[in-house]
DNA sequence: GCAAGGTC
């Protein structure tokens, strides 16, 4: 009998080659060493498409090839104008030196095979790697047949299904990734060289890295990451503190002083607040109008994936996501936890909970809880979230650490035991029931003003016993990753009356805090800057390697002088989209279009390269702005560095410069000659939040100070034929939302006039700006990330300027009524601190 | 000496 034909199988990572070989062979696969230490080769007999074959299963480790400049002169810095790198320099995709052995491994195995089955991850990068692997195979065996296995999990059924439904590799998805890779290389190389060389030649003193080099890199992910940090600083600088007033109401009964929150939260009008307070004080009697209670649950977290691990540990341990990953990888290599790089937050159906729990049972500190799960009937199979990378399970403990092993862990890194214990406690929490509490509220009315007191009585702590500070009877666990406080209310009866203690409280809004790493990760996630696997690296690059930002205070990020100067310089040079997240978003959208065969990759490439050339030409023509701005910052001479005379610059330059797509749609010209810049003033609109629009009047010159962001309560604007009469402006007819017009301006619901010289409109603008200034937040780290919303400069809508900057952030009336910030900050719906009603989980 | 993506 002739020997079986051999079929080569290649996975994206060694773990997948091993696992698929195991399930398809029922554990009988033979293993031998490959050409590298990682990429072993598994062999077993199997039937593919009705043919008995010998399966040869090996792997690569991610991408096999990379783009580089084809010609030597383009790889050297000194010999070429960086501009050439954008279009003229030829690029090629090659196997880099450190992947040569991996490629050799694939080639060697391909020689004896007539077919290759590509088991790469089922995403765009995987499809691209498929073609890289195929290219290597074809070099060794030109006529080899290529087939793609698409699988969604690593179970036997999944592998069988994939084998029964082999498809052709998807060329469009692969080309889309090639486009991204090429653009990233050209853009990164050209602008990095330009920055570095221009600043070096100008003699600007730059920080030196540990290799003695001063590189001022530009990267399409690095700069937006830095941009978020700088924008927050500018939001803080721009914050103008506003006075607000609120009525405090409390009542002492049964030894408890119960606080009742005013349903209006706060008011920015002293006279109005004072009048309401006087009214309440004169009445001096509260009537209970409603007492109600309902059961509420607090749910344990989902099984742990990489991003959640980074966020939760960063919040408590204050170590960087990058360092967390290093520790987690060490723990993985020592067998204490499962693979720490995973998007998956749901355990597979056949996960062995019992075995995992029994392994942890003897743990001296957490064993008591494991005992309750396995012997006390308190185990609950975690339902899991909706994410699955189809390659790895969530992160869970795989081994109990002995006291000696704890010592070894600690010797490697002082934080390692805490990371391990977090994984253990998180796993135990996910296997637990939710905490249950009775939540009650008492509503009262005083002279027509309503107030509410809320109470929480915990009935069952459940997962909080392991994830919180420990059960009341001990042991105490630190740190607490979650908690739910008890606050009991005395008995009140509907209809009863009492005399409340009332006072008028005056407060001031505070600026937001600097971004935390968790905030930054969330911003990167929502704007699709980087991927799960790279976001921590981008932060590390910006904060660590390049010195564009640094950590201050309680794990907060602030730009360094270099970082702020770079962003400001790019803004001043008229290429704000180089640091805003929008450019990356556009690129990602086009990559997606290529992947779906809706855009020709060459056309996409050409369009982006042209935009890059335009940006390059602007920057190169204005190199003096870069060098003087950065130079001034490095010498501490730029007023902007101290927030003096500087307003955070919106990307105003592109409002007129780049036409309609820069800021929404052109509505029309509203003034032929601006007295400040002599240019034409136009009115434009862009989509705002919740189906609204934002409007801005702006001029031809970047940053002309006469630009006006229309009030957020604007619903529509019509340009009239008639001129102002006093100035050169045209009359505009506004429709405002009555709901959001400030108190005292309700009569302006429909208003016609000149925005440049009408005093009433100026007053309305000021009133709206005051309303739009957000109050400070008590604890930003505990707050859900604000949605991208229009801000005070009128950059509206998702993906334009809504980067969660807080100053000038538009807040809904519902939010405003919750009294977020100051000493308050409770959700209006459930009364709990730490979130708003729009995100209320209860 | 440059990017971002994959993974070890």
Tab-separated table of C-alpha atoms in Angstrom, chain A residues 437-777:
chain	number	residue	atom	x	y	z
A	437	UNK	CA	-29.762	44.205	47.802
A	438	UNK	CA	-32.997	45.911	48.639
A	439	UNK	CA	-32.967	49.441	47.346
A	440	UNK	CA	-35.396	51.922	48.756
A	441	UNK	CA	-36.153	55.522	48.105
A	442	UNK	CA	-38.172	58.175	49.881
A	443	UNK	CA	-39.454	61.113	47.834
A	444	UNK	CA	-40.494	64.275	49.584
A	445	UNK	CA	-41.835	67.606	48.418
A	446	UNK	CA	-41.085	70.944	50.030
A	447	UNK	CA	-42.942	73.948	48.614
A	448	UNK	CA	-43.228	72.226	45.262
A	449	UNK	CA	-39.534	71.202	45.107
A	450	UNK	CA	-38.881	67.460	45.198
A	451	UNK	CA	-36.061	65.671	46.972
A	452	UNK	CA	-35.124	62.006	47.179
A	453	UNK	CA	-33.276	59.879	49.725
A	454	UNK	CA	-32.045	56.431	48.717
A	455	UNK	CA	-30.970	53.483	50.779
A	456	UNK	CA	-29.355	50.147	50.045
A	457	UNK	CA	-29.598	47.094	52.254
A	458	UNK	CA	-27.370	44.239	51.121
A	459	UNK	CA	-29.073	40.869	51.454
A	460	UNK	CA	-26.569	38.563	49.808
A	461	UNK	CA	-22.986	39.519	49.121
A	462	UNK	CA	-22.133	36.472	47.003
A	463	UNK	CA	-19.314	37.344	44.572
A	464	UNK	CA	-18.433	40.428	46.622
A	465	UNK	CA	-17.155	38.105	49.349
A	466	UNK	CA	-14.189	37.248	47.106
A	467	UNK	CA	-14.006	40.262	44.768
A	468	UNK	CA	-14.657	42.889	47.421
A	469	UNK	CA	-12.898	43.501	50.755
A	470	UNK	CA	-13.883	40.047	52.003
A	471	UNK	CA	-16.899	38.835	53.981
A	472	UNK	CA	-17.784	40.827	57.121
A	473	UNK	CA	-16.739	37.884	59.314
A	474	UNK	CA	-13.333	37.697	57.586
A	475	UNK	CA	-10.883	37.162	56.144
A	476	UNK	CA	-10.114	40.693	54.951
A	477	UNK	CA	-9.026	40.762	51.319
A	478	UNK	CA	-6.969	43.475	49.707
A	479	UNK	CA	-7.294	45.144	47.368
A	480	UNK	CA	-11.053	45.279	46.868
A	481	UNK	CA	-11.910	45.187	43.180
A	482	UNK	CA	-15.562	45.985	43.761
A	483	UNK	CA	-17.892	46.818	46.617
A	484	UNK	CA	-21.440	47.791	47.388
A	485	UNK	CA	-22.061	49.925	50.430
A	486	UNK	CA	-24.937	49.599	52.848
A	487	UNK	CA	-26.908	52.715	53.609
A	488	UNK	CA	-30.128	52.177	55.481
A	489	UNK	CA	-33.030	54.607	55.637
A	490	UNK	CA	-35.254	55.180	58.650
A	491	UNK	CA	-38.944	54.421	58.248
A	492	UNK	CA	-41.022	57.042	56.422
A	493	UNK	CA	-44.724	56.803	55.564
A	494	UNK	CA	-46.398	58.387	52.561
A	495	UNK	CA	-48.379	61.457	53.578
A	496	UNK	CA	-46.445	62.121	56.767
A	497	UNK	CA	-44.886	65.516	57.292
A	498	UNK	CA	-41.731	66.637	59.024
A	499	UNK	CA	-39.534	69.693	59.346
A	500	UNK	CA	-36.419	69.301	57.194
A	501	UNK	CA	-33.062	71.021	57.619
A	502	UNK	CA	-32.546	73.184	54.546
A	503	UNK	CA	-29.584	75.201	53.365
A	504	UNK	CA	-28.405	76.829	50.171
A	505	UNK	CA	-25.076	75.382	49.124
A	506	UNK	CA	-22.687	77.220	46.845
A	507	UNK	CA	-20.120	75.319	44.800
A	508	UNK	CA	-17.775	75.753	41.894
A	509	UNK	CA	-17.314	73.494	38.928
A	510	UNK	CA	-13.861	71.979	38.762
A	511	UNK	CA	-11.817	71.020	35.723
A	512	UNK	CA	-11.587	67.352	34.830
A	513	UNK	CA	-8.569	65.371	35.958
A	514	UNK	CA	-5.755	64.319	33.655
A	515	UNK	CA	-6.479	61.122	31.738
A	516	UNK	CA	-5.848	57.864	33.539
A	517	UNK	CA	-4.426	54.936	31.616
A	518	UNK	CA	-7.820	53.287	31.864
A	519	UNK	CA	-9.455	56.391	30.362
A	520	UNK	CA	-6.868	56.355	27.594
A	521	UNK	CA	-7.411	52.668	26.834
A	522	UNK	CA	-11.146	53.302	26.638
A	523	UNK	CA	-10.655	56.249	24.291
A	524	UNK	CA	-8.357	54.217	22.064
A	525	UNK	CA	-10.880	51.403	22.060
A	526	UNK	CA	-13.823	53.612	21.136
A	527	UNK	CA	-11.884	55.395	18.378
A	528	UNK	CA	-10.307	52.184	17.117
A	529	UNK	CA	-6.756	53.380	17.678
A	530	UNK	CA	-4.655	50.226	17.731
A	531	UNK	CA	-5.922	46.773	18.615
A	532	UNK	CA	-6.319	44.826	21.851
A	533	UNK	CA	-2.817	43.519	21.406
A	534	UNK	CA	-1.160	46.843	20.604
A	535	UNK	CA	-2.924	49.510	22.674
A	536	UNK	CA	-0.696	48.956	25.697
A	537	UNK	CA	2.352	49.122	23.415
A	538	UNK	CA	1.254	52.451	21.954
A	539	UNK	CA	0.842	53.928	25.426
A	540	UNK	CA	4.247	52.574	26.398
A	541	UNK	CA	5.797	54.105	23.308
A	542	UNK	CA	4.264	57.526	23.898
A	543	UNK	CA	4.819	57.582	27.657
A	544	UNK	CA	8.000	55.581	27.967
A	545	UNK	CA	10.156	55.335	24.914
A	546	UNK	CA	9.479	58.655	23.202
A	547	UNK	CA	8.954	60.816	26.248
A	548	UNK	CA	5.868	62.544	24.862
A	549	UNK	CA	3.899	62.068	28.069
A	550	UNK	CA	4.569	61.127	31.660
A	551	UNK	CA	2.748	59.853	34.674
A	552	UNK	CA	1.797	62.268	37.403
A	553	UNK	CA	-0.059	62.035	40.685
A	554	UNK	CA	-2.389	59.137	41.028
A	555	UNK	CA	-1.542	57.280	37.830
A	556	UNK	CA	-2.531	60.112	35.544
A	557	UNK	CA	-1.009	61.009	32.198
A	558	UNK	CA	0.087	64.474	31.236
A	559	UNK	CA	1.980	65.514	28.141
A	560	UNK	CA	5.620	66.467	28.485
A	561	UNK	CA	6.676	69.778	26.977
A	562	UNK	CA	7.847	67.892	23.901
A	563	UNK	CA	4.553	66.025	23.585
A	564	UNK	CA	2.369	69.092	23.950
A	565	UNK	CA	4.609	71.101	21.629
A	566	UNK	CA	4.398	68.463	18.905
A	567	UNK	CA	0.627	68.353	18.980
A	568	UNK	CA	0.375	72.128	19.121
A	569	UNK	CA	2.867	72.482	16.277
A	570	UNK	CA	0.947	70.059	14.070
A	571	UNK	CA	-2.192	71.965	14.922
A	572	UNK	CA	-0.576	75.296	14.101
A	573	UNK	CA	0.769	73.901	10.830
A	574	UNK	CA	-2.774	73.180	9.736
A	575	UNK	CA	-2.639	69.405	9.891
A	576	UNK	CA	-4.644	68.764	13.046
A	577	UNK	CA	-5.955	65.526	11.617
A	578	UNK	CA	-2.466	64.140	12.062
A	579	UNK	CA	-3.096	64.010	15.809
A	580	UNK	CA	-6.853	63.732	15.898
A	581	UNK	CA	-8.170	60.176	15.768
A	582	UNK	CA	-10.022	60.955	12.549
A	583	UNK	CA	-7.234	60.159	10.126
A	584	UNK	CA	-6.837	56.666	11.538
A	585	UNK	CA	-10.604	56.215	11.495
A	586	UNK	CA	-10.726	57.129	7.808
A	587	UNK	CA	-7.886	54.766	7.079
A	588	UNK	CA	-9.586	51.946	8.984
A	589	UNK	CA	-12.824	52.628	7.112
A	590	UNK	CA	-11.045	52.354	3.769
A	591	UNK	CA	-9.187	49.212	4.844
A	592	UNK	CA	-12.597	47.800	5.653
A	593	UNK	CA	-13.953	48.862	2.258
A	594	UNK	CA	-11.069	47.107	0.489
A	595	UNK	CA	-11.643	43.981	2.573
A	596	UNK	CA	-15.271	43.957	1.430
A	597	UNK	CA	-14.313	44.577	-2.206
A	598	UNK	CA	-16.037	47.941	-2.210
A	599	UNK	CA	-12.815	49.856	-2.811
A	600	UNK	CA	-9.920	49.099	-5.099
A	601	UNK	CA	-6.794	48.856	-2.943
A	602	UNK	CA	-4.732	50.856	-5.435
A	603	UNK	CA	-7.325	53.613	-5.444
A	604	UNK	CA	-7.401	53.595	-1.642
A	605	UNK	CA	-3.644	53.674	-1.510
A	606	UNK	CA	-3.443	56.558	-3.984
A	607	UNK	CA	-6.042	58.611	-2.131
A	608	UNK	CA	-4.341	58.229	1.232
A	609	UNK	CA	-0.882	58.768	-0.185
A	610	UNK	CA	-2.063	61.977	-1.835
A	611	UNK	CA	-3.515	63.177	1.471
A	612	UNK	CA	-0.219	62.324	3.136
A	613	UNK	CA	1.708	64.232	0.490
A	614	UNK	CA	-0.522	67.265	1.006
A	615	UNK	CA	0.003	67.071	4.744
A	616	UNK	CA	3.726	66.610	4.249
A	617	UNK	CA	3.951	69.635	1.982
A	618	UNK	CA	2.130	71.781	4.520
A	619	UNK	CA	4.408	70.606	7.297
A	620	UNK	CA	7.580	70.891	5.235
A	621	UNK	CA	6.658	74.394	4.067
A	622	UNK	CA	6.023	75.372	7.663
A	623	UNK	CA	8.959	73.591	9.291
A	624	UNK	CA	9.777	76.769	11.167
A	625	UNK	CA	6.529	76.432	13.095
A	626	UNK	CA	7.544	72.956	14.190
A	627	UNK	CA	11.026	73.935	15.255
A	628	UNK	CA	10.055	77.212	16.922
A	629	UNK	CA	7.063	75.719	18.732
A	630	UNK	CA	8.992	72.728	20.002
A	631	UNK	CA	12.054	74.869	20.667
A	632	UNK	CA	10.027	77.366	22.672
A	633	UNK	CA	8.405	74.634	24.727
A	634	UNK	CA	11.678	72.911	25.414
A	635	UNK	CA	13.045	76.222	26.635
A	636	UNK	CA	9.856	76.942	28.560
A	637	UNK	CA	9.165	80.094	26.590
A	638	UNK	CA	5.893	79.364	24.923
A	639	UNK	CA	3.051	80.989	26.752
A	640	UNK	CA	0.920	78.091	25.795
A	641	UNK	CA	3.074	75.903	27.997
A	642	UNK	CA	1.737	77.782	30.962
A	643	UNK	CA	-1.739	78.108	29.634
A	644	UNK	CA	-1.260	81.864	29.270
A	645	UNK	CA	-2.823	83.433	26.258
A	646	UNK	CA	-3.513	80.060	24.785
A	647	UNK	CA	-6.789	78.441	24.118
A	648	UNK	CA	-6.745	74.842	23.094
A	649	UNK	CA	-6.850	75.089	19.384
A	650	UNK	CA	-9.593	73.210	17.693
A	651	UNK	CA	-8.735	71.984	14.249
A	652	UNK	CA	-9.998	75.289	12.977
A	653	UNK	CA	-7.533	75.340	10.141
A	654	UNK	CA	-9.361	72.700	8.227
A	655	UNK	CA	-12.762	74.164	8.789
A	656	UNK	CA	-12.510	76.251	5.692
A	657	UNK	CA	-9.290	75.011	4.221
A	658	UNK	CA	-10.311	71.552	3.248
A	659	UNK	CA	-13.868	72.100	2.221
A	660	UNK	CA	-17.029	70.507	3.366
A	661	UNK	CA	-15.633	67.243	4.575
A	662	UNK	CA	-13.432	69.018	7.119
A	663	UNK	CA	-16.375	70.240	9.139
A	664	UNK	CA	-19.725	69.088	7.960
A	665	UNK	CA	-21.622	70.893	5.271
A	666	UNK	CA	-21.355	74.456	4.085
A	667	UNK	CA	-24.640	76.259	4.656
A	668	UNK	CA	-23.573	79.578	3.219
A	669	UNK	CA	-21.617	82.799	3.497
A	670	UNK	CA	-22.727	84.955	6.402
A	671	UNK	CA	-20.218	87.828	6.076
A	672	UNK	CA	-18.092	88.802	3.092
A	673	UNK	CA	-15.223	90.312	5.078
A	674	UNK	CA	-14.242	89.338	8.582
A	675	UNK	CA	-12.852	92.390	10.414
A	676	UNK	CA	-10.186	90.192	12.060
A	677	UNK	CA	-8.876	88.136	9.184
A	678	UNK	CA	-10.399	89.904	6.179
A	679	UNK	CA	-11.606	86.527	4.931
A	680	UNK	CA	-15.090	85.307	4.218
A	681	UNK	CA	-17.140	84.043	7.177
A	682	UNK	CA	-19.206	80.963	6.527
A	683	UNK	CA	-21.767	78.962	8.402
A	684	UNK	CA	-21.325	75.192	8.499
A	685	UNK	CA	-23.074	72.335	10.157
A	686	UNK	CA	-22.068	68.846	11.200
A	687	UNK	CA	-23.972	65.965	12.732
A	688	UNK	CA	-24.109	66.383	16.484
A	689	UNK	CA	-25.219	63.981	19.154
A	690	UNK	CA	-28.588	62.271	19.277
A	691	UNK	CA	-29.755	63.376	15.844
A	692	UNK	CA	-28.933	66.995	16.521
A	693	UNK	CA	-26.652	69.220	14.481
A	694	UNK	CA	-23.862	71.479	15.583
A	695	UNK	CA	-23.225	74.761	13.832
A	696	UNK	CA	-20.170	76.943	13.572
A	697	UNK	CA	-19.439	80.308	12.014
A	698	UNK	CA	-15.832	80.525	10.936
A	699	UNK	CA	-13.436	82.379	8.713
A	700	UNK	CA	-10.908	81.550	6.041
A	701	UNK	CA	-7.907	81.971	8.301
A	702	UNK	CA	-6.967	79.199	10.716
A	703	UNK	CA	-7.821	80.033	14.294
A	704	UNK	CA	-9.369	83.398	13.460
A	705	UNK	CA	-10.617	84.568	16.832
A	706	UNK	CA	-13.936	85.643	15.405
A	707	UNK	CA	-15.169	82.103	14.921
A	708	UNK	CA	-18.331	81.334	16.831
A	709	UNK	CA	-19.681	77.986	17.909
A	710	UNK	CA	-23.446	78.258	17.971
A	711	UNK	CA	-25.260	77.354	21.186
A	712	UNK	CA	-25.825	73.660	21.683
A	713	UNK	CA	-29.561	74.228	21.892
A	714	UNK	CA	-29.592	75.339	18.232
A	715	UNK	CA	-31.856	73.129	16.181
A	716	UNK	CA	-31.682	74.925	12.853
A	717	UNK	CA	-30.337	78.093	11.244
A	718	UNK	CA	-31.452	79.812	8.070
A	719	UNK	CA	-29.422	82.531	6.378
A	720	UNK	CA	-31.656	85.456	5.417
A	721	UNK	CA	-31.196	87.632	2.335
A	722	UNK	CA	-31.296	90.739	4.485
A	723	UNK	CA	-28.097	92.281	5.859
A	724	UNK	CA	-27.543	93.436	9.423
A	725	UNK	CA	-27.494	97.179	8.780
A	726	UNK	CA	-24.970	97.841	11.551
A	727	UNK	CA	-22.232	95.453	10.373
A	728	UNK	CA	-21.522	93.427	7.244
A	729	UNK	CA	-23.165	90.310	8.593
A	730	UNK	CA	-26.263	88.691	7.171
A	731	UNK	CA	-29.273	88.151	9.396
A	732	UNK	CA	-29.818	84.589	10.566
A	733	UNK	CA	-33.029	82.952	11.725
A	734	UNK	CA	-32.554	80.437	14.549
A	735	UNK	CA	-34.725	77.703	15.884
A	736	UNK	CA	-33.716	76.782	19.426
A	737	UNK	CA	-34.799	73.866	21.530
A	738	UNK	CA	-37.025	75.203	24.312
A	739	UNK	CA	-35.996	72.285	26.470
A	740	UNK	CA	-32.345	73.275	26.424
A	741	UNK	CA	-32.564	77.054	26.196
A	742	UNK	CA	-31.124	78.493	29.407
A	743	UNK	CA	-33.472	79.899	32.006
A	744	UNK	CA	-34.453	83.422	31.014
A	745	UNK	CA	-34.071	82.879	27.270
A	746	UNK	CA	-37.239	80.940	26.554
A	747	UNK	CA	-38.630	83.799	24.466
A	748	UNK	CA	-35.837	83.218	21.922
A	749	UNK	CA	-37.215	79.891	20.706
A	750	UNK	CA	-37.447	81.475	17.249
A	751	UNK	CA	-35.049	84.331	16.848
A	752	UNK	CA	-33.766	86.418	13.951
A	753	UNK	CA	-30.842	88.775	14.151
A	754	UNK	CA	-27.146	89.333	13.644
A	755	UNK	CA	-24.830	87.021	15.518
A	756	UNK	CA	-21.943	89.469	15.266
A	757	UNK	CA	-23.462	92.517	16.912
A	758	UNK	CA	-26.707	91.610	18.631
A	759	UNK	CA	-26.294	91.956	22.400
A	760	UNK	CA	-29.101	89.550	23.198
A	761	UNK	CA	-27.474	86.821	21.124
A	762	UNK	CA	-24.118	87.490	22.829
A	763	UNK	CA	-25.826	87.095	26.200
A	764	UNK	CA	-27.394	83.837	25.073
A	765	UNK	CA	-24.003	82.581	23.889
A	766	UNK	CA	-22.463	83.344	27.276
A	767	UNK	CA	-25.357	81.712	29.098
A	768	UNK	CA	-25.033	78.609	26.965
A	769	UNK	CA	-21.281	78.447	27.473
A	770	UNK	CA	-21.830	78.657	31.226
A	771	UNK	CA	-24.344	75.832	31.023
A	772	UNK	CA	-22.050	73.800	28.885
A	773	UNK	CA	-19.168	73.930	31.331
A	774	UNK	CA	-19.372	70.657	33.125
A	775	UNK	CA	-19.009	70.411	36.843
A	776	UNK	CA	-16.036	68.501	38.155
A	777	UNK	CA	-16.289	64.837	38.752
